[in-house]
PDB file of C-alpha atoms in Angstrom:
ATOM      1  CA  UNK A   1      11.915 -63.812  17.417  1.00 73.00           C
ATOM      2  CA  UNK A   2      12.751 -61.147  14.893  1.00 80.00           C
ATOM      3  CA  UNK A   3      15.036 -58.171  15.428  1.00 89.00           C
ATOM      4  CA  UNK A   4      16.170 -55.116  13.490  1.00 94.00           C
ATOM      5  CA  UNK A   5      19.533 -53.398  13.645  1.00 95.00           C
ATOM      6  CA  UNK A   6      20.152 -49.939  12.297  1.00 96.00           C
ATOM      7  CA  UNK A   7      23.887 -49.560  12.220  1.00 91.00           C
ATOM      8  CA  UNK A   8      24.067 -45.771  12.311  1.00 94.00           C
ATOM      9  CA  UNK A   9      22.386 -43.751  15.030  1.00 94.00           C
ATOM     10  CA  UNK A  10      23.157 -40.427  13.322  1.00 95.00           C
ATOM     11  CA  UNK A  11      24.042 -39.497   9.770  1.00 96.00           C
ATOM     12  CA  UNK A  12      25.037 -35.909   8.991  1.00 95.00           C
ATOM     13  CA  UNK A  13      24.910 -35.123   5.285  1.00 96.00           C
ATOM     14  CA  UNK A  14      25.174 -32.029   3.122  1.00 97.00           C
ATOM     15  CA  UNK A  15      22.275 -30.885   1.001  1.00 97.00           C
ATOM     16  CA  UNK A  16      22.218 -32.465  -2.475  1.00 97.00           C
ATOM     17  CA  UNK A  17      24.601 -35.229  -1.376  1.00 97.00           C
ATOM     18  CA  UNK A  18      23.541 -38.897  -1.403  1.00 97.00           C
ATOM     19  CA  UNK A  19      22.646 -40.753   1.761  1.00 97.00           C
ATOM     20  CA  UNK A  20      22.376 -44.417   2.699  1.00 97.00           C
ATOM     21  CA  UNK A  21      20.797 -45.685   5.900  1.00 97.00           C
ATOM     22  CA  UNK A  22      21.629 -49.252   6.762  1.00 97.00           C
ATOM     23  CA  UNK A  23      19.185 -51.785   8.127  1.00 97.00           C
ATOM     24  CA  UNK A  24      19.735 -55.457   8.873  1.00 96.00           C
ATOM     25  CA  UNK A  25      17.170 -57.835  10.256  1.00 93.00           C
ATOM     26  CA  UNK A  26      17.053 -61.324  11.659  1.00 89.00           C
ATOM     27  CA  UNK A  27      14.130 -63.655  11.261  1.00 79.00           C
ATOM     28  CA  UNK A  28      13.637 -67.340  10.742  1.00 73.00           C
ATOM     29  CA  UNK A  29      10.621 -66.819   8.507  1.00 77.00           C
ATOM     30  CA  UNK A  30       9.742 -64.678   5.539  1.00 79.00           C
ATOM     31  CA  UNK A  31       9.211 -61.039   6.387  1.00 85.00           C
ATOM     32  CA  UNK A  32       7.694 -57.792   5.305  1.00 90.00           C
ATOM     33  CA  UNK A  33      10.037 -54.790   5.580  1.00 92.00           C
ATOM     34  CA  UNK A  34       9.321 -51.125   6.108  1.00 94.00           C
ATOM     35  CA  UNK A  35      10.885 -47.733   6.478  1.00 95.00           C
ATOM     36  CA  UNK A  36       9.083 -45.151   8.592  1.00 95.00           C
ATOM     37  CA  UNK A  37      10.038 -41.475   8.885  1.00 95.00           C
ATOM     38  CA  UNK A  38       9.444 -39.240  11.874  1.00 92.00           C
ATOM     39  CA  UNK A  39       9.755 -35.516  11.250  1.00 91.00           C
ATOM     40  CA  UNK A  40      10.344 -33.268  14.271  1.00 86.00           C
ATOM     41  CA  UNK A  41       7.305 -33.170  16.560  1.00 80.00           C
ATOM     42  CA  UNK A  42       5.273 -35.438  14.308  1.00 84.00           C
ATOM     43  CA  UNK A  43       4.144 -39.048  14.362  1.00 85.00           C
ATOM     44  CA  UNK A  44       5.717 -41.826  12.327  1.00 91.00           C
ATOM     45  CA  UNK A  45       4.766 -42.007   8.665  1.00 91.00           C
ATOM     46  CA  UNK A  46       5.220 -44.969   6.385  1.00 91.00           C
ATOM     47  CA  UNK A  47       7.877 -44.115   3.795  1.00 94.00           C
ATOM     48  CA  UNK A  48       7.981 -47.353   1.814  1.00 93.00           C
ATOM     49  CA  UNK A  49       7.398 -51.060   2.181  1.00 91.00           C
ATOM     50  CA  UNK A  50       8.466 -54.384   0.740  1.00 91.00           C
ATOM     51  CA  UNK A  51       5.868 -57.155   0.823  1.00 87.00           C
ATOM     52  CA  UNK A  52       6.753 -59.248  -2.209  1.00 84.00           C
ATOM     53  CA  UNK A  53       7.753 -58.946  -5.849  1.00 86.00           C
ATOM     54  CA  UNK A  54      10.435 -56.548  -6.989  1.00 87.00           C
ATOM     55  CA  UNK A  55      13.175 -56.225  -4.421  1.00 88.00           C
ATOM     56  CA  UNK A  56      13.618 -52.516  -5.188  1.00 91.00           C
ATOM     57  CA  UNK A  57      10.893 -50.288  -3.785  1.00 91.00           C
ATOM     58  CA  UNK A  58      10.551 -46.538  -4.120  1.00 90.00           C
ATOM     59  CA  UNK A  59       8.804 -43.724  -2.290  1.00 90.00           C
ATOM     60  CA  UNK A  60       7.150 -40.690  -3.829  1.00 83.00           C
ATOM     61  CA  UNK A  61       9.829 -38.332  -2.522  1.00 87.00           C
ATOM     62  CA  UNK A  62      12.873 -39.974  -4.079  1.00 93.00           C
ATOM     63  CA  UNK A  63      13.880 -42.583  -1.498  1.00 96.00           C
ATOM     64  CA  UNK A  64      14.425 -46.187  -2.465  1.00 96.00           C
ATOM     65  CA  UNK A  65      15.220 -49.367  -0.579  1.00 96.00           C
ATOM     66  CA  UNK A  66      16.389 -52.749  -1.750  1.00 94.00           C
ATOM     67  CA  UNK A  67      15.532 -56.041  -0.109  1.00 93.00           C
ATOM     68  CA  UNK A  68      18.518 -58.362  -0.049  1.00 93.00           C
ATOM     69  CA  UNK A  69      17.489 -61.733   1.298  1.00 90.00           C
ATOM     70  CA  UNK A  70      20.968 -63.266   1.313  1.00 91.00           C
ATOM     71  CA  UNK A  71      22.348 -60.376   3.351  1.00 92.00           C
ATOM     72  CA  UNK A  72      19.135 -59.899   5.350  1.00 93.00           C
ATOM     73  CA  UNK A  73      19.277 -56.212   4.634  1.00 94.00           C
ATOM     74  CA  UNK A  74      16.894 -53.455   3.589  1.00 96.00           C
ATOM     75  CA  UNK A  75      19.062 -50.356   3.155  1.00 97.00           C
ATOM     76  CA  UNK A  76      17.465 -46.989   2.380  1.00 97.00           C
ATOM     77  CA  UNK A  77      19.025 -44.602  -0.125  1.00 97.00           C
ATOM     78  CA  UNK A  78      18.426 -41.218  -1.661  1.00 97.00           C
ATOM     79  CA  UNK A  79      20.711 -39.856  -4.388  1.00 97.00           C
ATOM     80  CA  UNK A  80      20.271 -36.196  -3.429  1.00 97.00           C
ATOM     81  CA  UNK A  81      18.859 -35.038  -0.095  1.00 97.00           C
ATOM     82  CA  UNK A  82      17.023 -31.833   0.774  1.00 96.00           C
ATOM     83  CA  UNK A  83      16.921 -29.872   3.986  1.00 95.00           C
ATOM     84  CA  UNK A  84      13.363 -31.139   4.421  1.00 95.00           C
ATOM     85  CA  UNK A  85      14.648 -34.716   4.678  1.00 96.00           C
ATOM     86  CA  UNK A  86      15.987 -33.937   8.143  1.00 96.00           C
ATOM     87  CA  UNK A  87      14.174 -36.478  10.296  1.00 96.00           C
ATOM     88  CA  UNK A  88      14.543 -39.761  12.109  1.00 95.00           C
ATOM     89  CA  UNK A  89      14.179 -42.895  10.032  1.00 97.00           C
ATOM     90  CA  UNK A  90      13.082 -46.242  11.433  1.00 96.00           C
ATOM     91  CA  UNK A  91      13.413 -49.621   9.777  1.00 96.00           C
ATOM     92  CA  UNK A  92      10.795 -52.166  10.796  1.00 94.00           C
ATOM     93  CA  UNK A  93      10.040 -55.816  10.119  1.00 91.00           C
ATOM     94  CA  UNK A  94       6.908 -57.903  10.350  1.00 87.00           C
ATOM     95  CA  UNK A  95       6.487 -61.605   9.842  1.00 79.00           C
ATOM     96  CA  UNK A  96       5.028 -62.270   6.429  1.00 66.00           C
ATOM     97  CA  UNK A  97       1.590 -63.174   7.697  1.00 62.00           C
ATOM     98  CA  UNK A  98      -1.508 -61.359   8.749  1.00 55.00           C
ATOM     99  CA  UNK A  99      -1.753 -59.875  12.186  1.00 57.00           C
ATOM    100  CA  UNK A 100       1.897 -59.906  13.046  1.00 71.00           C
ATOM    101  CA  UNK A 101       3.295 -56.928  14.854  1.00 79.00           C
ATOM    102  CA  UNK A 102       5.984 -54.521  13.703  1.00 87.00           C
ATOM    103  CA  UNK A 103       9.414 -54.717  15.295  1.00 89.00           C
ATOM    104  CA  UNK A 104      11.371 -51.487  14.947  1.00 93.00           C
ATOM    105  CA  UNK A 105      15.048 -50.731  14.815  1.00 95.00           C
ATOM    106  CA  UNK A 106      16.589 -48.064  17.013  1.00 94.00           C
ATOM    107  CA  UNK A 107      16.342 -45.352  14.380  1.00 96.00           C
ATOM    108  CA  UNK A 108      18.804 -43.244  12.395  1.00 97.00           C
ATOM    109  CA  UNK A 109      18.734 -39.502  12.777  1.00 96.00           C
ATOM    110  CA  UNK A 110      19.503 -37.719   9.503  1.00 97.00           C
ATOM    111  CA  UNK A 111      20.647 -34.126   9.729  1.00 96.00           C
ATOM    112  CA  UNK A 112      20.875 -32.384   6.368  1.00 96.00           C
ATOM    113  CA  UNK A 113      23.221 -29.414   6.397  1.00 96.00           C
ATOM    114  CA  UNK A 114      23.109 -26.551   3.883  1.00 94.00           C
TER     115      UNK A 114
ATOM    116  CA  UNK B   1      -9.660 -38.343   6.409  1.00 64.00           C
ATOM    117  CA  UNK B   2      -8.727 -37.389   9.958  1.00 79.00           C
ATOM    118  CA  UNK B   3      -5.631 -39.025  11.380  1.00 91.00           C
ATOM    119  CA  UNK B   4      -5.024 -40.707  14.711  1.00 95.00           C
ATOM    120  CA  UNK B   5      -5.644 -38.270  17.548  1.00 95.00           C
ATOM    121  CA  UNK B   6      -3.906 -38.379  20.900  1.00 96.00           C
ATOM    122  CA  UNK B   7      -4.107 -36.287  24.032  1.00 96.00           C
ATOM    123  CA  UNK B   8      -2.510 -34.794  25.920  1.00 96.00           C
ATOM    124  CA  UNK B   9       0.563 -34.015  23.817  1.00 95.00           C
ATOM    125  CA  UNK B  10       2.744 -33.451  26.864  1.00 96.00           C
ATOM    126  CA  UNK B  11       2.509 -34.512  30.496  1.00 97.00           C
ATOM    127  CA  UNK B  12       4.842 -34.017  33.427  1.00 98.00           C
ATOM    128  CA  UNK B  13       4.186 -35.943  36.634  1.00 97.00           C
ATOM    129  CA  UNK B  14       6.069 -36.991  39.728  1.00 97.00           C
ATOM    130  CA  UNK B  15       7.007 -40.598  40.336  1.00 96.00           C
ATOM    131  CA  UNK B  16       4.326 -42.666  42.030  1.00 97.00           C
ATOM    132  CA  UNK B  17       1.580 -40.516  40.504  1.00 97.00           C
ATOM    133  CA  UNK B  18      -0.849 -41.891  37.944  1.00 97.00           C
ATOM    134  CA  UNK B  19      -1.448 -40.725  34.400  1.00 98.00           C
ATOM    135  CA  UNK B  20      -3.778 -41.585  31.521  1.00 98.00           C
ATOM    136  CA  UNK B  21      -3.438 -41.118  27.795  1.00 97.00           C
ATOM    137  CA  UNK B  22      -6.241 -41.079  25.262  1.00 97.00           C
ATOM    138  CA  UNK B  23      -6.288 -42.199  21.640  1.00 97.00           C
ATOM    139  CA  UNK B  24      -8.903 -41.891  18.913  1.00 97.00           C
ATOM    140  CA  UNK B  25      -7.998 -44.030  15.875  1.00 96.00           C
ATOM    141  CA  UNK B  26      -8.873 -43.407  12.270  1.00 95.00           C
ATOM    142  CA  UNK B  27     -12.565 -43.996  11.703  1.00 94.00           C
ATOM    143  CA  UNK B  28     -13.259 -47.582  10.703  1.00 92.00           C
ATOM    144  CA  UNK B  29      -9.915 -48.951  11.835  1.00 94.00           C
ATOM    145  CA  UNK B  30     -10.465 -52.127  13.803  1.00 93.00           C
ATOM    146  CA  UNK B  31      -6.937 -52.594  15.095  1.00 93.00           C
ATOM    147  CA  UNK B  32      -5.308 -50.246  17.587  1.00 95.00           C
ATOM    148  CA  UNK B  33      -1.779 -50.269  19.001  1.00 95.00           C
ATOM    149  CA  UNK B  34       0.012 -48.566  21.865  1.00 97.00           C
ATOM    150  CA  UNK B  35       3.788 -48.172  21.645  1.00 96.00           C
ATOM    151  CA  UNK B  36       6.381 -46.855  24.057  1.00 97.00           C
ATOM    152  CA  UNK B  37       9.280 -44.948  22.494  1.00 94.00           C
ATOM    153  CA  UNK B  38      12.118 -44.233  24.877  1.00 94.00           C
ATOM    154  CA  UNK B  39      14.523 -41.496  23.795  1.00 89.00           C
ATOM    155  CA  UNK B  40      17.067 -42.871  21.337  1.00 85.00           C
ATOM    156  CA  UNK B  41      15.169 -46.110  20.725  1.00 88.00           C
ATOM    157  CA  UNK B  42      12.594 -47.372  18.293  1.00 91.00           C
ATOM    158  CA  UNK B  43       8.960 -47.808  19.277  1.00 94.00           C
ATOM    159  CA  UNK B  44       8.164 -50.892  21.323  1.00 93.00           C
ATOM    160  CA  UNK B  45       4.680 -52.415  21.138  1.00 93.00           C
ATOM    161  CA  UNK B  46       2.903 -52.449  24.484  1.00 96.00           C
ATOM    162  CA  UNK B  47      -0.539 -53.700  23.537  1.00 95.00           C
ATOM    163  CA  UNK B  48      -2.589 -54.444  20.446  1.00 94.00           C
ATOM    164  CA  UNK B  49      -6.405 -54.468  20.245  1.00 94.00           C
ATOM    165  CA  UNK B  50      -8.686 -55.906  17.609  1.00 92.00           C
ATOM    166  CA  UNK B  51     -11.975 -54.075  18.118  1.00 91.00           C
ATOM    167  CA  UNK B  52     -12.340 -54.188  21.910  1.00 88.00           C
ATOM    168  CA  UNK B  53     -10.385 -57.412  22.440  1.00 92.00           C
ATOM    169  CA  UNK B  54      -6.696 -57.711  23.320  1.00 93.00           C
ATOM    170  CA  UNK B  55      -4.595 -59.494  20.687  1.00 90.00           C
ATOM    171  CA  UNK B  56      -1.143 -59.061  22.208  1.00 90.00           C
ATOM    172  CA  UNK B  57      -0.132 -57.553  25.536  1.00 94.00           C
ATOM    173  CA  UNK B  58       2.984 -59.613  26.094  1.00 91.00           C
ATOM    174  CA  UNK B  59       5.205 -56.559  26.566  1.00 91.00           C
ATOM    175  CA  UNK B  60       2.840 -54.558  28.752  1.00 95.00           C
ATOM    176  CA  UNK B  61       4.103 -54.216  32.362  1.00 95.00           C
ATOM    177  CA  UNK B  62       0.820 -55.287  33.824  1.00 95.00           C
ATOM    178  CA  UNK B  63       1.730 -54.462  37.396  1.00 95.00           C
ATOM    179  CA  UNK B  64       1.511 -50.755  36.577  1.00 97.00           C
ATOM    180  CA  UNK B  65       0.174 -50.354  33.033  1.00 97.00           C
ATOM    181  CA  UNK B  66      -3.372 -50.968  31.903  1.00 97.00           C
ATOM    182  CA  UNK B  67      -5.253 -50.250  28.714  1.00 97.00           C
ATOM    183  CA  UNK B  68      -8.781 -50.563  27.508  1.00 96.00           C
ATOM    184  CA  UNK B  69     -10.717 -50.011  24.333  1.00 95.00           C
ATOM    185  CA  UNK B  70     -14.342 -49.865  25.279  1.00 82.00           C
ATOM    186  CA  UNK B  71     -16.803 -50.019  22.372  1.00 86.00           C
ATOM    187  CA  UNK B  72     -13.940 -50.800  20.024  1.00 85.00           C
ATOM    188  CA  UNK B  73     -13.137 -47.196  19.140  1.00 92.00           C
ATOM    189  CA  UNK B  74     -11.266 -44.895  21.557  1.00 96.00           C
ATOM    190  CA  UNK B  75      -8.631 -46.272  23.866  1.00 97.00           C
ATOM    191  CA  UNK B  76      -6.953 -45.195  27.078  1.00 97.00           C
ATOM    192  CA  UNK B  77      -3.581 -46.236  28.435  1.00 98.00           C
ATOM    193  CA  UNK B  78      -2.953 -45.774  32.156  1.00 98.00           C
ATOM    194  CA  UNK B  79       0.158 -45.904  34.280  1.00 98.00           C
ATOM    195  CA  UNK B  80      -0.233 -46.277  38.021  1.00 97.00           C
ATOM    196  CA  UNK B  81       2.105 -45.673  39.778  1.00 96.00           C
ATOM    197  CA  UNK B  82       4.604 -44.098  37.407  1.00 97.00           C
ATOM    198  CA  UNK B  83       8.339 -44.688  37.645  1.00 97.00           C
ATOM    199  CA  UNK B  84      11.204 -42.579  36.350  1.00 97.00           C
ATOM    200  CA  UNK B  85      11.906 -45.141  33.622  1.00 96.00           C
ATOM    201  CA  UNK B  86       8.404 -44.612  32.205  1.00 97.00           C
ATOM    202  CA  UNK B  87       9.554 -41.292  30.752  1.00 97.00           C
ATOM    203  CA  UNK B  88       8.989 -41.765  27.031  1.00 97.00           C
ATOM    204  CA  UNK B  89       6.755 -40.880  24.120  1.00 95.00           C
ATOM    205  CA  UNK B  90       3.622 -43.010  24.004  1.00 97.00           C
ATOM    206  CA  UNK B  91       2.419 -43.570  20.476  1.00 96.00           C
ATOM    207  CA  UNK B  92      -0.963 -44.768  19.376  1.00 96.00           C
ATOM    208  CA  UNK B  93      -1.446 -46.300  15.942  1.00 95.00           C
ATOM    209  CA  UNK B  94      -4.283 -47.939  14.060  1.00 94.00           C
ATOM    210  CA  UNK B  95      -4.708 -50.164  11.052  1.00 91.00           C
ATOM    211  CA  UNK B  96      -7.767 -51.093   9.041  1.00 90.00           C
ATOM    212  CA  UNK B  97      -7.653 -54.677  10.260  1.00 84.00           C
ATOM    213  CA  UNK B  98      -5.328 -57.355  11.613  1.00 77.00           C
ATOM    214  CA  UNK B  99      -4.710 -58.519   8.073  1.00 76.00           C
ATOM    215  CA  UNK B 100      -3.202 -55.104   7.396  1.00 77.00           C
ATOM    216  CA  UNK B 101      -1.232 -54.909  10.653  1.00 75.00           C
ATOM    217  CA  UNK B 102       1.823 -53.965   8.623  1.00 75.00           C
ATOM    218  CA  UNK B 103       0.189 -50.728   7.428  1.00 82.00           C
ATOM    219  CA  UNK B 104      -0.218 -48.672  10.547  1.00 89.00           C
ATOM    220  CA  UNK B 105      -1.031 -44.993  10.927  1.00 91.00           C
ATOM    221  CA  UNK B 106       0.504 -43.231  13.875  1.00 93.00           C
ATOM    222  CA  UNK B 107      -0.664 -40.379  16.033  1.00 94.00           C
ATOM    223  CA  UNK B 108       1.665 -37.548  17.137  1.00 92.00           C
ATOM    224  CA  UNK B 109       2.321 -39.161  20.507  1.00 94.00           C
ATOM    225  CA  UNK B 110       2.198 -38.081  24.139  1.00 96.00           C
ATOM    226  CA  UNK B 111       5.520 -37.106  25.668  1.00 96.00           C
ATOM    227  CA  UNK B 112       5.595 -38.186  29.333  1.00 98.00           C
ATOM    228  CA  UNK B 113       8.201 -36.884  31.742  1.00 97.00           C
ATOM    229  CA  UNK B 114       8.346 -38.480  35.178  1.00 97.00           C
ATOM    230  CA  UNK B 115      10.338 -36.496  37.754  1.00 97.00           C
TER     231      UNK B 115
END
C-alpha cells in the first residue's frame, strides 16, 4: 500500500518570502505524484503533477516541485509568495497505472502574512 | 465548462439521523469519486464509480454508508444512521475516465456536522 507524509501541518510565511512544503511518499511501485491546493471554502484544485519525464514540474502561478526518487520526495516550492497563496496544500500519490486511486497526505496549511 | 456540483453545501443533523448528499459530475466524465475529509486530514476515498458500476468501495463503511450512481451521471451518498465521527466534509470528484483517474476535478464539498 502507498502512503504520503506531509511533514508540516502549518507553515506561516511572510509575503514575498520563499516557502517549501515537504512531501514524502512510500510505494513499492512506480508512482504519479501531485500537489492539490484548497483555497478557503473551495474544492481541491490540481496545482501540478509529475507523471514521467523531467523531474522538475512547474505550475502557472510560480510553484514548482521536484521528484526525487532516491529520497521518495516531491517537495513543493515557491520563491516568493503572495497573500493569495494562503491555502491548504495536499500532496497525493497514485500508482503509475490507469485506474489507480489517489492517496492524499494530511495537508499543509500555508498562512501568508503581510 | 461547468464544474462538479454538490448539494447541500452545509448540513447539521443529530446522531442516529440519516442524511443524503448529491453530486453532479462534469458532463462526459465517466468516473466519479466520493471522499471523506475529516478536519485536519487529507481526503480519504470512500467509493469510486465507473459509469454506474462500483470500481472500489473498500473504504466505505457499508453498515451505515451507501452510494449509488443511477444512469451513470448523478450520484448520491447516504449515511444512515449518522454517528458523531461522521462529521466531515464530503467531497465529490470526477475524471474523464479510469485511465485518467489521476486527473480529478473536485466539487466544493458538503460540510456535515453531527451533534
